[in-house]
Amino acid sequence: MITLYQFKFSHFCEKTRWNLDYKGLPFSVRNLLPGLHLKVTGKLAPQSSVPIIVDNGQIVQGSAQILNYLDEQYPEYPLTPGDPALAEEARAWERFVDEEIGSTLRLWFYYYALPDRKCALNFLLDGAPWYGRPLFAVIYPKVRAKMIDFMGINAETAAAAKERFETALDRLDEVLAGKRFLVGDQFSRADLAACALLSPYCAPGRSNREIDSVFPGPVRELREAHRERPFFKWVNAMYGEYRNPR
Ligand SMILES: N[C@@H](CCC(=O)N[C@@H](CS)C(=O)NCC(=O)O)C(=O)O
């Protein structure tokens, strides 16, 4: 059985959850607490980040590397196109959305969310063990300072991240005009990556009321302005059609 080490709230971890579900592979999860995760990830892998999977003693870190591994080991329901040119195109899209959507959205969101303790604890403790809340009542300021330092979050980097995020969304809209999939004519790792990384923002399956209560004001406002955009509707449609576990 595959074990996934994750933060439940992480959109990079959602990429791997979707990957595993899409391929119909059973897995168990180990939800980690930000900050304390370092003890676990430090023993498993060279970098500190999640997702990490352990499959029969084989450890793989990073959502793209996990996708490569799973497509190689479990070729049924591939997410990498069989045609080498299309495979390269899909990988290039994945790299683009990882950087220009996954990382930028996170930095911009954290800039507003981390100073708001209630909002931050809402998502940081999602799925966390029982001791997460009492512990974070004490250590949250330290964890927040570490996160801000680690990701270089400040007003300037947040503004730059927002600009890059919006540019990437424009590019998605252009490409999606008249097309259902980013690459070729089949659902691939490019679509899965883009939709998973946009899932906290487009929030498929969550009500507007719920979103309003958890999103910081500036994020809520931009999201509201984007609700009728092609990329937004596309993410929701892809979730409806492709996100069900096999
Ligand atoms: N490129 C990596 C990015 C993963 C990543 O940034 N994970 C974040 C959570 S969204 C993380 O684990 N941060 C804590 C750390 O790096 O120690 C991937 O695709 O897996």
Short mmCIF file of C-alpha atoms and ligand atoms in Angstrom, two decimals:
data_model
loop_
_atom_site.label_atom_id
_atom_site.label_comp_id
_atom_site.label_asym_id
_atom_site.label_seq_id
_atom_site.Cartn_x
_atom_site.Cartn_y
_atom_site.Cartn_z
CA MET A 1 0.00 0.00 0.00
CA ILE A 2 1.27 3.46 -0.87
CA THR A 3 1.63 6.00 1.97
CA LEU A 4 1.30 9.69 1.18
CA TYR A 5 2.94 12.20 3.51
CA GLN A 6 1.12 15.46 3.11
CA PHE A 7 -0.36 18.69 4.36
CA LYS A 8 -4.06 18.28 3.76
CA PHE A 9 -4.44 21.93 2.71
CA SER A 10 -1.56 21.85 0.20
CA HIS A 11 -2.46 22.15 -3.46
CA PHE A 12 0.73 20.32 -4.46
CA CYS A 13 -0.49 17.45 -2.26
CA GLU A 14 -3.90 17.64 -3.94
CA LYS A 15 -2.02 17.10 -7.23
CA THR A 16 -0.69 13.80 -5.87
CA ARG A 17 -3.99 12.75 -4.26
CA TRP A 18 -5.72 13.28 -7.60
CA ASN A 19 -2.90 11.44 -9.37
CA LEU A 20 -3.36 8.40 -7.10
CA ASP A 21 -7.16 8.50 -7.32
CA TYR A 22 -7.07 8.90 -11.09
CA LYS A 23 -5.00 5.76 -11.40
CA GLY A 24 -7.20 3.92 -8.90
CA LEU A 25 -4.28 3.22 -6.55
CA PRO A 26 -5.20 2.71 -2.90
CA PHE A 27 -3.17 4.80 -0.45
CA SER A 28 -3.12 5.87 3.15
CA VAL A 29 -2.25 9.39 4.27
CA ARG A 30 -0.03 10.76 7.00
CA ASN A 31 -1.12 14.33 7.66
CA LEU A 32 1.76 16.44 8.94
CA LEU A 33 1.81 19.70 10.84
CA PRO A 34 3.70 22.59 9.22
CA GLY A 35 6.93 23.15 11.11
CA LEU A 36 6.87 19.78 12.84
CA HIS A 37 6.87 18.13 9.40
CA LEU A 38 10.62 18.75 9.16
CA LYS A 39 11.32 15.91 11.58
CA VAL A 40 9.44 13.45 9.37
CA THR A 41 10.48 14.71 5.93
CA GLY A 42 14.10 15.06 7.10
CA LYS A 43 14.23 11.32 7.73
CA LEU A 44 12.61 10.42 4.43
CA ALA A 45 13.93 12.64 1.67
CA PRO A 46 16.53 15.22 0.64
CA GLN A 47 14.16 18.19 0.70
CA SER A 48 11.72 19.28 3.37
CA SER A 49 8.63 19.56 1.18
CA VAL A 50 5.59 17.36 0.77
CA PRO A 51 4.10 15.49 -1.06
CA ILE A 52 6.25 12.42 -0.50
CA ILE A 53 5.10 8.89 -1.21
CA VAL A 54 6.48 5.63 0.11
CA ASP A 55 5.66 2.64 -2.06
CA ASN A 56 7.08 -0.71 -0.96
CA GLY A 57 10.12 0.98 0.53
CA GLN A 58 10.58 3.24 -2.52
CA ILE A 59 10.50 6.93 -1.52
CA VAL A 60 9.55 9.58 -4.06
CA GLN A 61 9.38 13.31 -3.32
CA GLY A 62 7.74 16.04 -5.40
CA SER A 63 4.42 15.96 -7.23
CA ALA A 64 5.97 15.82 -10.74
CA GLN A 65 8.48 13.12 -9.77
CA ILE A 66 5.66 11.14 -8.14
CA LEU A 67 3.65 11.44 -11.35
CA ASN A 68 6.61 10.14 -13.39
CA TYR A 69 7.11 7.28 -10.95
CA LEU A 70 3.46 6.24 -10.86
CA ASP A 71 3.13 6.35 -14.66
CA GLU A 72 6.21 4.12 -14.93
CA GLN A 73 5.29 1.64 -12.18
CA TYR A 74 1.54 1.60 -12.77
CA PRO A 75 1.05 2.26 -16.49
CA GLU A 76 -2.73 1.78 -16.45
CA TYR A 77 -4.59 5.11 -16.83
CA PRO A 78 -1.51 7.10 -17.88
CA LEU A 79 -1.35 10.84 -17.33
CA THR A 80 1.71 11.34 -19.51
CA PRO A 81 0.77 11.29 -23.21
CA GLY A 82 2.23 8.35 -25.16
CA ASP A 83 3.45 10.54 -28.01
CA PRO A 84 6.89 11.91 -27.00
CA ALA A 85 6.25 15.43 -28.36
CA LEU A 86 2.92 15.66 -26.52
CA ALA A 87 4.55 14.22 -23.38
CA GLU A 88 7.16 16.98 -23.47
CA GLU A 89 4.46 19.58 -24.06
CA ALA A 90 2.49 18.26 -21.06
CA ARG A 91 5.59 18.31 -18.84
CA ALA A 92 6.35 21.88 -19.94
CA TRP A 93 2.80 22.93 -19.01
CA GLU A 94 3.16 21.20 -15.68
CA ARG A 95 6.42 23.05 -14.92
CA PHE A 96 4.75 26.31 -15.95
CA VAL A 97 1.68 25.88 -13.75
CA ASP A 98 3.75 24.57 -10.79
CA GLU A 99 5.76 27.80 -10.82
CA GLU A 100 3.40 30.40 -12.22
CA ILE A 101 0.21 29.24 -10.51
CA GLY A 102 1.15 26.90 -7.64
CA SER A 103 3.95 28.97 -6.14
CA THR A 104 2.60 32.44 -6.96
CA LEU A 105 -0.90 31.75 -5.65
CA ARG A 106 0.53 30.35 -2.43
CA LEU A 107 2.79 33.33 -1.78
CA TRP A 108 0.10 35.87 -2.55
CA PHE A 109 -2.51 34.02 -0.46
CA TYR A 110 -0.15 33.61 2.53
CA TYR A 111 0.70 37.31 2.47
CA TYR A 112 -2.90 38.02 3.48
CA ALA A 113 -3.76 34.82 5.33
CA LEU A 114 -0.81 34.38 7.71
CA PRO A 115 -1.31 37.64 9.68
CA ASP A 116 -4.93 36.58 10.31
CA ARG A 117 -4.42 33.87 12.92
CA LYS A 118 -7.96 32.48 12.76
CA CYS A 119 -7.91 32.21 8.98
CA ALA A 120 -4.41 30.68 8.96
CA LEU A 121 -5.16 28.07 11.61
CA ASN A 122 -8.30 27.12 9.73
CA PHE A 123 -6.32 25.75 6.83
CA LEU A 124 -2.98 24.91 8.47
CA LEU A 125 -4.71 22.60 10.95
CA ASP A 126 -7.04 20.98 8.44
CA GLY A 127 -6.75 17.22 8.97
CA ALA A 128 -4.08 17.70 11.64
CA PRO A 129 -3.80 15.40 14.65
CA TRP A 130 -5.75 16.35 17.82
CA TYR A 131 -2.76 18.04 19.45
CA GLY A 132 -2.38 20.46 16.53
CA ARG A 133 -4.69 23.12 17.95
CA PRO A 134 -3.30 23.34 21.51
CA LEU A 135 0.22 23.18 20.15
CA PHE A 136 -0.36 25.90 17.54
CA ALA A 137 -1.91 28.13 20.22
CA VAL A 138 1.68 28.36 21.47
CA ILE A 139 3.96 27.89 18.47
CA TYR A 140 1.98 29.62 15.68
CA PRO A 141 3.94 32.92 15.80
CA LYS A 142 7.18 30.99 15.36
CA VAL A 143 5.79 28.83 12.55
CA ARG A 144 4.43 31.94 10.80
CA ALA A 145 7.78 33.74 11.05
CA LYS A 146 9.55 30.68 9.62
CA MET A 147 7.08 30.41 6.73
CA ILE A 148 7.44 34.10 5.90
CA ASP A 149 11.20 33.83 5.94
CA PHE A 150 11.32 30.53 4.01
CA MET A 151 9.09 31.81 1.20
CA GLY A 152 10.33 35.41 1.27
CA ILE A 153 6.83 36.81 1.79
CA ASN A 154 6.51 40.59 1.84
CA ALA A 155 4.44 43.31 0.15
CA GLU A 156 6.74 43.46 -2.88
CA THR A 157 6.99 39.71 -3.49
CA ALA A 158 3.23 39.36 -2.96
CA ALA A 159 2.48 42.04 -5.57
CA ALA A 160 4.90 40.41 -8.04
CA ALA A 161 3.36 36.97 -7.36
CA LYS A 162 -0.14 38.31 -8.00
CA GLU A 163 0.97 39.78 -11.32
CA ARG A 164 2.57 36.51 -12.43
CA PHE A 165 -0.51 34.57 -11.28
CA GLU A 166 -2.80 36.78 -13.34
CA THR A 167 -0.53 36.53 -16.39
CA ALA A 168 -0.64 32.74 -16.12
CA LEU A 169 -4.45 32.84 -15.88
CA ASP A 170 -4.59 34.96 -19.05
CA ARG A 171 -2.46 32.37 -20.81
CA LEU A 172 -4.77 29.58 -19.64
CA ASP A 173 -7.81 31.43 -20.95
CA GLU A 174 -6.14 31.98 -24.33
CA VAL A 175 -5.23 28.33 -24.71
CA LEU A 176 -8.58 27.05 -23.47
CA ALA A 177 -10.54 29.08 -26.04
CA GLY A 178 -12.28 26.34 -27.99
CA LYS A 179 -10.28 23.55 -26.33
CA ARG A 180 -11.11 21.13 -23.55
CA PHE A 181 -7.57 20.00 -22.74
CA LEU A 182 -4.26 21.85 -22.54
CA VAL A 183 -2.38 19.24 -24.56
CA GLY A 184 -3.72 17.05 -27.35
CA ASP A 185 -7.23 15.71 -27.08
CA GLN A 186 -7.03 13.85 -23.79
CA PHE A 187 -6.91 14.63 -20.08
CA SER A 188 -3.23 14.67 -19.07
CA ARG A 189 -0.82 15.69 -16.32
CA ALA A 190 -1.01 19.25 -17.69
CA ASP A 191 -4.74 19.52 -16.95
CA LEU A 192 -4.45 17.70 -13.64
CA ALA A 193 -1.64 19.97 -12.45
CA ALA A 194 -3.35 23.21 -13.48
CA CYS A 195 -6.71 22.23 -11.96
CA ALA A 196 -5.28 20.81 -8.72
CA LEU A 197 -3.16 23.91 -8.18
CA LEU A 198 -6.13 26.15 -8.85
CA SER A 199 -8.47 24.08 -6.69
CA PRO A 200 -8.08 26.08 -3.47
CA TYR A 201 -8.86 29.23 -5.46
CA CYS A 202 -11.71 27.99 -7.65
CA ALA A 203 -12.85 25.74 -4.77
CA PRO A 204 -14.95 23.23 -6.71
CA GLY A 205 -17.69 21.79 -4.53
CA ARG A 206 -17.45 24.49 -1.86
CA SER A 207 -20.19 27.06 -1.38
CA ASN A 208 -19.59 30.79 -1.80
CA ARG A 209 -20.60 31.26 1.81
CA GLU A 210 -17.93 28.86 2.98
CA ILE A 211 -15.33 30.59 0.79
CA ASP A 212 -16.35 34.01 2.05
CA SER A 213 -15.80 32.91 5.62
CA VAL A 214 -12.28 31.54 5.05
CA PHE A 215 -10.67 33.69 2.33
CA PRO A 216 -8.92 36.97 3.14
CA GLY A 217 -10.66 40.03 1.57
CA PRO A 218 -8.27 40.71 -1.35
CA VAL A 219 -8.32 37.03 -2.39
CA ARG A 220 -12.11 36.97 -2.18
CA GLU A 221 -12.35 40.09 -4.35
CA LEU A 222 -10.08 38.81 -7.10
CA ARG A 223 -11.82 35.45 -7.06
CA GLU A 224 -15.18 37.15 -7.43
CA ALA A 225 -13.87 39.04 -10.48
CA HIS A 226 -12.64 35.75 -11.99
CA ARG A 227 -15.73 33.62 -11.49
CA GLU A 228 -16.96 33.99 -15.05
CA ARG A 229 -13.56 33.47 -16.66
CA PRO A 230 -13.01 30.39 -18.86
CA PHE A 231 -10.23 28.98 -16.63
CA PHE A 232 -12.50 29.14 -13.58
CA LYS A 233 -15.35 27.27 -15.26
CA TRP A 234 -12.87 24.81 -16.77
CA VAL A 235 -11.40 23.88 -13.35
CA ASN A 236 -14.88 23.19 -12.03
CA ALA A 237 -15.82 21.15 -15.10
CA MET A 238 -12.59 19.08 -14.91
CA TYR A 239 -13.20 18.40 -11.22
CA GLY A 240 -16.73 17.23 -11.99
CA GLU A 241 -15.58 14.95 -14.77
CA TYR A 242 -12.15 13.62 -13.76
CA ARG A 243 -11.73 13.92 -10.01
CA ASN A 244 -13.78 10.93 -8.90
CA PRO A 245 -11.71 8.06 -7.47
CA ARG A 246 -11.86 4.98 -9.68
N1 LIG B 1 7.73 21.30 -6.37
C1 LIG B 1 7.19 20.68 -5.18
C2 LIG B 1 6.56 21.74 -4.31
C3 LIG B 1 6.01 21.18 -3.03
C4 LIG B 1 5.80 22.25 -1.98
O1 LIG B 1 6.14 23.41 -2.18
N2 LIG B 1 5.23 21.82 -0.85
C5 LIG B 1 4.97 22.72 0.26
C6 LIG B 1 3.52 22.64 0.68
S1 LIG B 1 2.48 23.36 -0.58
C7 LIG B 1 5.82 22.31 1.45
O2 LIG B 1 5.95 21.14 1.74
N3 LIG B 1 6.38 23.30 2.16
C8 LIG B 1 7.16 23.08 3.35
C9 LIG B 1 8.62 22.83 3.06
O3 LIG B 1 9.06 22.96 1.89
O4 LIG B 1 9.33 22.51 4.02
C10 LIG B 1 6.16 19.62 -5.57
O5 LIG B 1 5.64 19.70 -6.69
O6 LIG B 1 5.91 18.69 -4.80
#
